[in-house]
Structures are given as C-alpha cells and as structure tokens.
Amino acid sequence: MGKVYERIDGRLRAFIETQHIFFTATAPLSGDGTVNLSPKGLTGSFAVLDELTVAYLDFAGSNAETVAHLRENGRITLMWCAFDGPPTIVRVHGRGEPVFRDDPRWPELMAHFPGIDTTLHGLRAVIVVHAELIRDTCGYAVPFMTYDADRDLHGRRFAREDDASLGKYFESKEHVAVSIDGLPGLPLPLPPTPAGVTSAVQDGT
C-alpha cells in the first residue's frame, strides 16, 4: 500500500538522494499538447533544498520542453524507482520553475551542487520544484538493474563549449527557444555565466 508524506526527510530523503536516475514529467495546458517525460542523471546534479523543495541542474540539450512547460503552467512530477533493494517508487508532485543564469538566486542555488563540475555540461538553468504531494507506491514490477557508472559522453560533448558557442548551439536547435507546441522555451541569447560562480569540484574546494 502506498503512503503520503508531509515532507521529504529521513529515510525518504535518503532513498531519493542515493538514486542514480530519476524521471520528470510535464505537459502544456493545451489538451492536445505534447506530454514530456525525461530521464535525469549525472551524479551531483540533484539536491534537496529543504523538506518541501528540491532542485536539479538543467544541462545542454537539443530540446527544452520541461523549461517551456514550467514557464507556462509550473506543473511537474518527479519519480524515482528502486532498481536494487526493497521495491519502491517515490513521486513528488508539485510546482516548478526554471531559474536562469541572470536570476539573483543563481549563486545561492549553485551552492547546493558542490559535487559536480557544471562547466563540463553547458548548464543553462536550475529547475526548482516545490512539493505539493509526496507519495510512494510499491515497485514490485520494476526490474533489478545494476549501476556501473555515469556516462562521460555529455561532459565530453559540451566541455569544449564556451558561453558564446553554447548560445549558438541552442539557437541552431528548433526546439530550444520554442517548444514542440510553440511555447516559449529557453530565453536566448544565453546570459553569460555569472563571474565567480563555479562548482566546488572546479575550484577544488
């Protein structure tokens, strides 16, 4: 039987923070709009900010559906599955927002991600999610799978980009500035990375 939680803490928080992958689901308000479902990985790119707020780093890619949907209506669901240990599925339903590089909250948010070098991945936003419903269900049909390592392909692809070339990359993609359904996506031109705001990994701290 599933359970509803008032907050993200204790064993629930520990479970979420130890998973190597989670999934995000968003949709536009239009009834015939495109529902988006995305896997998210890369160790260190997710953080619990407080008992009702989580965040993850939104890296370079050829689409920006999540950003577009959140800018329009804010609805989002995050899901984690246990691929080892006891069978568990956790969902956080809530309201999210993309925080961009030129937002005054950027430096404070970046401090929550000390374990990843964001300069390798073309960081374009931080997705902040405020939980409205937190629940778990059984994961009896989820298979056992083992984690080997993070892929290094994303870092290898985008580490060679600076702000200018990354902005040109986004501008060359059909569905970064505008979603599949024509909603505003990632604001372009891309704001420069704020001076002095770098990852702890990069600084060696």
Rosetta silent file (secondary structure, phi, psi, omega in degrees, C-alpha in Angstrom):
SEQUENCE: MGKVYERIDGRLRAFIETQHIFFTATAPLSGDGTVNLSPKGLTGSFAVLDELTVAYLDFAGSNAETVAHLRENGRITLMWCAFDGPPTIVRVHGRGEPVFRDDPRWPELMAHFPGIDTTLHGLRAVIVVHAELIRDTCGYAVPFMTYDADRDLHGRRFAREDDASLGKYFESKEHVAVSIDGLPGLPLPLPPTPAGVTSAVQDGT
SCORE:     score description
SCORE:     0.000 S_00000001
   1 L     0.000  139.842  179.993    0.000    0.000    0.000 S_00000001
   2 L   -77.327  162.769 -178.978    1.229    3.486   -0.847 S_00000001
   3 E  -133.923  144.390  175.703    1.838    6.214    1.693 S_00000001
   4 E  -102.447  136.445 -176.882    1.568   10.000    1.552 S_00000001
   5 E  -113.489  147.108  178.031    4.312   12.028    3.245 S_00000001
   6 L   -83.105  -22.449 -176.027    4.170   15.540    4.676 S_00000001
   7 L  -156.072  166.382  177.307    7.821   16.276    3.941 S_00000001
   8 L   -98.681   98.221  179.706   10.996   14.994    2.342 S_00000001
   9 L  -155.231  178.515  175.237   13.165   13.840    5.217 S_00000001
  10 H    55.875 -135.707 -177.060   14.583   10.782    6.959 S_00000001
  11 H   -64.964  -32.046  178.276   14.547    7.532    5.005 S_00000001
  12 H   -63.734  -46.281  178.365   12.545    9.088    2.165 S_00000001
  13 H   -63.841  -42.794  179.862   15.186   11.753    1.595 S_00000001
  14 H   -60.493  -40.688  178.782   17.974    9.188    1.891 S_00000001
  15 H   -62.074  -48.694 -178.376   16.294    6.996   -0.729 S_00000001
  16 H   -60.271  -44.225 -173.758   15.895    9.881   -3.178 S_00000001
  17 H   -72.558  -18.121 -179.484   19.434   11.123   -2.739 S_00000001
  18 H   -95.227   -3.848  179.551   21.015    7.716   -3.360 S_00000001
  19 L   -78.638  145.567 -177.575   19.269    7.013   -6.680 S_00000001
  20 L   -91.865   -9.923 -179.396   21.332    7.377   -9.843 S_00000001
  21 L  -150.323  145.807  170.178   18.426    8.318  -12.099 S_00000001
  22 E  -142.061  171.010 -174.581   15.031    9.981  -11.816 S_00000001
  23 E  -126.101  144.101  177.443   12.329   10.997  -14.268 S_00000001
  24 E  -119.643  140.498  178.316   10.485   14.271  -14.831 S_00000001
  25 E  -129.346  131.085  176.905    7.042   14.658  -16.403 S_00000001
  26 E  -141.939  167.190  178.228    5.450   17.898  -17.594 S_00000001
  27 L  -157.574  151.928  174.103    2.737   18.936  -20.047 S_00000001
  28 L   -75.623  168.551  178.434    1.309   22.093  -21.597 S_00000001
  29 L   -70.715  -29.967 -179.045   -2.167   23.310  -20.700 S_00000001
  30 L   -59.224  133.591 -179.020   -3.467   22.513  -24.172 S_00000001
  31 L   -64.345  -24.749  178.581   -5.407   19.267  -24.237 S_00000001
  32 L  -107.244   16.605  178.498   -3.697   18.160  -27.438 S_00000001
  33 L   -74.688  169.057 -175.286   -0.241   19.365  -26.407 S_00000001
  34 L   -87.961  118.211  174.294    2.805   17.127  -26.165 S_00000001
  35 L   -73.796  136.610 -178.501    3.404   15.448  -22.801 S_00000001
  36 E  -114.652  136.127  176.729    7.106   15.339  -21.968 S_00000001
  37 E  -134.223  123.793 -174.370    8.916   12.651  -19.955 S_00000001
  38 E  -130.933  139.580  170.642   12.665   12.895  -19.397 S_00000001
  39 E   -85.140  145.079  178.791   15.303   10.817  -17.569 S_00000001
  40 E  -129.596  132.750  179.288   17.783   12.743  -15.429 S_00000001
  41 L  -137.922 -144.149 -177.321   21.142   11.524  -14.233 S_00000001
  42 L    69.967  108.002 -177.956   24.722   12.723  -13.608 S_00000001
  43 L   -56.434  130.994  178.262   25.878   12.327  -10.025 S_00000001
  44 L    94.109   -1.523 -175.523   25.679   15.558   -8.035 S_00000001
  45 L   -94.538    3.636  178.658   23.091   17.276  -10.243 S_00000001
  46 E  -124.469  144.830  179.501   20.153   16.829   -7.820 S_00000001
  47 E  -147.917  143.182  168.666   19.682   18.386   -4.377 S_00000001
  48 E   -90.698  116.239 -177.205   17.089   18.523   -1.606 S_00000001
  49 E   -82.861  -40.102  173.916   16.927   22.199   -0.637 S_00000001
  50 E  -158.601 -170.854 -172.218   14.542   21.781    2.284 S_00000001
  51 L   -67.819  -13.905  179.917   11.744   19.454    3.417 S_00000001
  52 L  -130.008   11.213 -176.206    9.397   20.623    0.650 S_00000001
  53 E  -137.715  131.079  174.840   11.765   21.844   -2.058 S_00000001
  54 E  -126.934  166.278  178.974   14.120   20.025   -4.430 S_00000001
  55 E  -151.558  153.761  173.280   16.187   21.195   -7.373 S_00000001
  56 E  -144.708  157.994 -177.556   18.183   19.775  -10.246 S_00000001
  57 E   -85.306  132.873  179.285   20.538   21.149  -12.858 S_00000001
  58 E  -102.329  109.524 -173.558   19.236   21.558  -16.395 S_00000001
  59 L   -97.732  172.455 -178.124   22.084   20.916  -18.807 S_00000001
  60 L   -57.241  141.907  177.419   22.585   21.485  -22.510 S_00000001
  61 L  -167.908  176.610 -175.281   20.417   19.521  -24.902 S_00000001
  62 L   -92.778    3.521  176.457   18.559   19.821  -28.177 S_00000001
  63 E  -138.797  166.115  176.856   15.156   20.411  -26.572 S_00000001
  64 L  -146.373   46.401 -176.428   13.730   22.465  -23.709 S_00000001
  65 H   -64.680  -43.717 -179.459   10.262   21.008  -23.194 S_00000001
  66 H   -60.585  -46.556  178.676   10.442   20.967  -19.395 S_00000001
  67 H   -58.125  -45.568 -178.513   11.518   24.593  -19.285 S_00000001
  68 H   -63.044  -45.048 -179.285    8.719   25.603  -21.668 S_00000001
  69 H   -65.386  -40.539  179.849    6.015   23.764  -19.746 S_00000001
  70 H   -67.681  -36.277  177.523    7.149   25.154  -16.414 S_00000001
  71 H   -65.274  -31.518 -179.345    7.203   28.678  -17.790 S_00000001
  72 H   -80.982  -45.606 -170.433    3.615   28.213  -18.960 S_00000001
  73 L  -139.891  -12.833  173.458    1.976   26.422  -16.027 S_00000001
  74 L    79.815   -6.848 -175.799    4.521   25.155  -13.479 S_00000001
  75 E   -75.202  136.160  179.144    3.149   21.610  -13.174 S_00000001
  76 E  -157.831  146.798  171.558    5.721   18.856  -12.739 S_00000001
  77 E  -126.878  132.959  173.626    6.086   15.347  -11.327 S_00000001
  78 E  -108.764  142.419 -179.282    9.403   13.772  -10.367 S_00000001
  79 E  -137.058  136.031  174.307    9.714    9.990   -9.977 S_00000001
  80 E  -120.256  140.575  176.198   12.375    7.719   -8.526 S_00000001
  81 E  -121.008  141.968  172.958   12.416    3.903   -8.793 S_00000001
  82 L   -84.582  118.256  176.253   14.404    1.439   -6.709 S_00000001
  83 L   -99.668   -1.275  170.381   16.398   -0.795   -9.054 S_00000001
  84 L  -146.236  167.204 -178.828   18.011   -2.588   -6.121 S_00000001
  85 L    70.152 -161.920 -178.851   16.957   -3.247   -2.544 S_00000001
  86 L   -59.353  143.607 -178.418   13.301   -3.119   -1.433 S_00000001
  87 L   -72.682  118.827 -176.526   10.828   -2.321   -4.251 S_00000001
  88 L  -147.703  140.341  169.583    9.845    1.345   -4.011 S_00000001
  89 E  -127.149  129.657  179.350    8.590    4.103   -6.281 S_00000001
  90 E  -119.413  134.154  176.180    8.522    7.684   -5.000 S_00000001
  91 E  -124.579  137.940  171.648    6.743   10.573   -6.701 S_00000001
  92 E  -117.141  112.434  176.507    6.891   14.261   -5.908 S_00000001
  93 E   -97.502  135.347 -178.252    4.064   16.220   -7.497 S_00000001
  94 E  -172.016 -160.456  178.588    4.452   19.971   -7.384 S_00000001
  95 E  -117.110  130.711 -177.505    5.096   23.308   -8.988 S_00000001
  96 E  -122.461  163.188  175.127    8.387   24.022  -10.616 S_00000001
  97 E  -146.953  143.101  172.928   10.208   26.944  -12.134 S_00000001
  98 E   -86.287  126.971  176.776   13.354   27.295  -14.218 S_00000001
  99 E  -103.609  121.783 -173.897   15.860   29.656  -12.644 S_00000001
 100 E   -97.029  170.082 -172.815   18.194   31.106  -15.271 S_00000001
 101 L   -57.124  -30.853 -176.887   21.759   32.372  -15.037 S_00000001
 102 L   -90.863    9.105  177.715   20.764   36.037  -14.707 S_00000001
 103 L   -80.282  136.953 -179.529   18.434   35.379  -11.745 S_00000001
 104 L   -62.805  -16.921  178.197   19.717   36.855   -8.447 S_00000001
 105 L   -80.800   -8.153 -173.581   19.064   33.481   -6.774 S_00000001
 106 H   -55.051  -52.115 -177.966   21.600   31.738   -9.021 S_00000001
 107 H   -59.064  -42.071 -179.750   24.671   31.911   -6.734 S_00000001
 108 H   -64.521  -41.000  179.378   22.732   30.638   -3.712 S_00000001
 109 H   -66.300  -41.364 -177.550   21.231   27.765   -5.679 S_00000001
 110 H   -62.808  -24.088  179.355   24.561   26.732   -7.161 S_00000001
 111 L   -66.216  -15.898 -179.904   25.962   26.280   -3.663 S_00000001
 112 L   -83.936   -2.087 -176.505   23.709   23.212   -3.302 S_00000001
 113 L  -125.057   62.804 -175.463   25.613   21.326   -6.038 S_00000001
 114 L   -76.951  -12.708 -171.540   29.210   21.070   -4.813 S_00000001
 115 L   -97.211   11.764 -178.167   29.840   17.598   -6.216 S_00000001
 116 L  -139.664  138.708  177.150   29.657   18.261   -9.941 S_00000001
 117 L   -85.751   99.388 -174.699   31.713   20.390  -12.297 S_00000001
 118 H   -69.437  -17.948 -179.306   28.967   22.271  -14.115 S_00000001
 119 H   -68.592  -12.798 -179.994   31.423   23.757  -16.625 S_00000001
 120 H   -84.749  -12.433 -164.659   31.555   20.389  -18.368 S_00000001
 121 L  -123.628    6.655  178.745   27.873   20.202  -19.213 S_00000001
 122 L    64.843   51.923 -177.261   26.615   23.505  -20.626 S_00000001
 123 L   -61.100  128.853 -177.626   24.488   24.423  -17.622 S_00000001
 124 L  -121.416  -18.910  179.823   21.529   26.543  -18.705 S_00000001
 125 E  -164.983  162.386  167.396   19.096   26.555  -15.743 S_00000001
 126 E  -114.142  124.447  178.352   18.316   25.227  -12.289 S_00000001
 127 E   -91.865  118.111 -179.765   14.882   23.617  -12.012 S_00000001
 128 E  -107.258  128.625 -176.115   13.390   24.279   -8.569 S_00000001
 129 E  -122.062  125.132  176.506   10.375   22.189   -7.533 S_00000001
 130 E  -100.501  116.342 -173.459    8.088   22.960   -4.593 S_00000001
 131 E   -71.179  135.051  173.792    6.340   19.764   -3.478 S_00000001
 132 E  -113.173  -26.930  177.030    2.547   19.727   -3.151 S_00000001
 133 E  -146.156  125.981 -179.583    2.062   15.950   -2.870 S_00000001
 134 E  -121.453  122.898 -176.182    4.717   13.418   -1.841 S_00000001
 135 E  -150.143  156.740  173.094    3.861    9.740   -2.082 S_00000001
 136 E  -124.159  161.209  175.603    5.304    6.303   -2.574 S_00000001
 137 E  -142.178  169.094  178.167    3.952    3.106   -4.079 S_00000001
 138 L   -71.143  152.713  177.288    5.211   -0.440   -4.412 S_00000001
 139 L  -121.244   43.386 -173.568    7.660   -1.196   -7.212 S_00000001
 140 L   -59.934  -29.677 -177.209    7.017   -4.908   -7.491 S_00000001
 141 L   -96.065   -0.321  178.394    7.268   -4.921  -11.299 S_00000001
 142 L   -78.118  127.088 -174.778   10.398   -2.745  -11.511 S_00000001
 143 L   -73.430  158.497  169.154   13.339   -4.980  -12.510 S_00000001
 144 L   -73.750  131.492  175.080   16.622   -5.319  -10.673 S_00000001
 145 L  -143.652  146.924 -178.421   19.334   -3.415  -12.502 S_00000001
 146 L  -102.969  147.371  177.064   22.883   -2.555  -11.501 S_00000001
 147 L   -95.098  127.113  178.206   24.584    0.822  -11.759 S_00000001
 148 L   -98.597  -54.950 -179.061   28.032    0.763  -13.369 S_00000001
 149 L  -173.877  161.924  170.301   28.964    4.420  -13.836 S_00000001
 150 L   -68.886  143.834  170.921   27.791    7.737  -15.224 S_00000001
 151 L   -69.298  144.615  177.870   28.320    8.095  -18.963 S_00000001
 152 L   -98.941    4.316 -173.392   31.021   10.639  -19.779 S_00000001
 153 H   -65.861  -39.435 -178.326   29.618   11.473  -23.224 S_00000001
 154 H   -64.246  -45.988  178.195   27.663   14.572  -22.167 S_00000001
 155 H   -62.929  -40.698  179.037   30.676   16.128  -20.484 S_00000001
 156 H   -64.403  -35.552 -178.982   32.934   15.266  -23.404 S_00000001
 157 H   -72.126  -43.806 -169.945   30.487   16.853  -25.843 S_00000001
 158 H  -102.264   -7.348  178.588   29.845   20.141  -24.034 S_00000001
 159 L   -63.071  -26.622 -177.614   33.091   20.768  -22.125 S_00000001
 160 L   -82.434   -2.674 -178.095   34.550   22.329  -25.281 S_00000001
 161 L   -92.200  138.504  167.846   31.801   24.970  -25.474 S_00000001
 162 L  -100.921 -178.976 -175.840   32.083   28.482  -24.040 S_00000001
 163 H   -59.165  -39.941 -177.638   29.090   30.740  -23.420 S_00000001
 164 H   -66.885  -48.637 -178.561   29.169   32.171  -26.929 S_00000001
 165 H   -69.674  -32.523  177.405   29.385   28.849  -28.766 S_00000001
 166 H   -65.998  -40.749  176.837   26.841   27.276  -26.432 S_00000001
 167 H   -61.380  -40.039  177.818   24.410   30.076  -27.204 S_00000001
 168 H   -65.892  -36.969  177.344   24.900   29.478  -30.928 S_00000001
 169 H   -60.748  -46.950  179.810   24.281   25.760  -30.404 S_00000001
 170 H   -62.834  -40.779 -179.131   20.958   26.491  -28.694 S_00000001
 171 H   -66.272  -23.253 -179.247   19.967   28.965  -31.403 S_00000001
 172 H   -81.951  -11.703 -177.507   20.616   26.295  -34.049 S_00000001
 173 L   -95.352  135.724 -174.145   18.118   23.873  -32.475 S_00000001
 174 L   -65.325  -34.788 -172.081   14.484   24.104  -33.484 S_00000001
 175 E  -120.980   49.199  170.201   13.023   23.292  -30.073 S_00000001
 176 L  -109.406  -53.739  176.764   15.190   25.048  -27.512 S_00000001
 177 L   -73.887  -25.658 -179.523   13.905   28.638  -27.687 S_00000001
 178 E  -135.010  136.185 -178.610   10.444   27.332  -28.636 S_00000001
 179 L   -73.888  174.008  177.402    8.838   24.054  -27.564 S_00000001
 180 L   -56.569  -33.901 -178.491    7.375   21.426  -29.870 S_00000001
 181 L   -95.456    9.983  175.421    3.959   23.053  -29.318 S_00000001
 182 L    87.428   14.170  178.565    5.204   26.609  -29.869 S_00000001
 183 L   -85.216  150.711  175.812    5.603   27.665  -26.225 S_00000001
 184 E   -60.507  128.894 -179.248    8.481   29.929  -25.132 S_00000001
 185 L  -106.358 -122.131 -179.116   11.387   27.727  -24.049 S_00000001
 186 L   -73.439  125.471  178.235   14.914   28.704  -23.067 S_00000001
 187 L   -66.017  130.080  177.710   15.359   32.505  -23.225 S_00000001
 188 L  -126.202  148.960    6.447   18.008   33.435  -25.768 S_00000001
 189 L   -68.730  153.365 -178.056   20.571   34.904  -26.126 S_00000001
 190 L   -67.771  125.662  176.214   22.025   32.845  -23.309 S_00000001
 191 L   -63.878  147.583  178.422   23.135   35.007  -20.355 S_00000001
 192 L   -67.221  155.779  174.905   26.837   34.615  -19.506 S_00000001
 193 L   -62.681  127.922 -179.128   27.877   32.506  -16.544 S_00000001
 194 L   -57.029  136.453  179.696   27.972   34.846  -13.500 S_00000001
 195 L   -60.692  133.514  176.898   31.502   35.820  -12.565 S_00000001
 196 L    83.324   -4.916  179.803   32.842   33.939   -9.560 S_00000001
 197 L  -101.125  100.040  178.985   30.065   31.337   -9.540 S_00000001
 198 L  -132.581  168.620 -179.849   31.706   27.989  -10.186 S_00000001
 199 L   -77.423  156.175  177.367   31.336   24.476   -8.863 S_00000001
 200 H   -64.266  -32.733  178.355   33.211   23.222   -5.834 S_00000001
 201 H   -62.883  -44.981 -179.523   34.710   20.481   -7.987 S_00000001
 202 H   -63.340  -42.151 -178.118   36.157   23.019  -10.372 S_00000001
 203 H   -74.801  -17.594 -177.042   37.558   25.134   -7.510 S_00000001
 204 L    77.603   18.054 -179.613   38.922   22.069   -5.758 S_00000001
 205 L   -96.081    0.000    0.000   37.154   23.012   -2.510 S_00000001
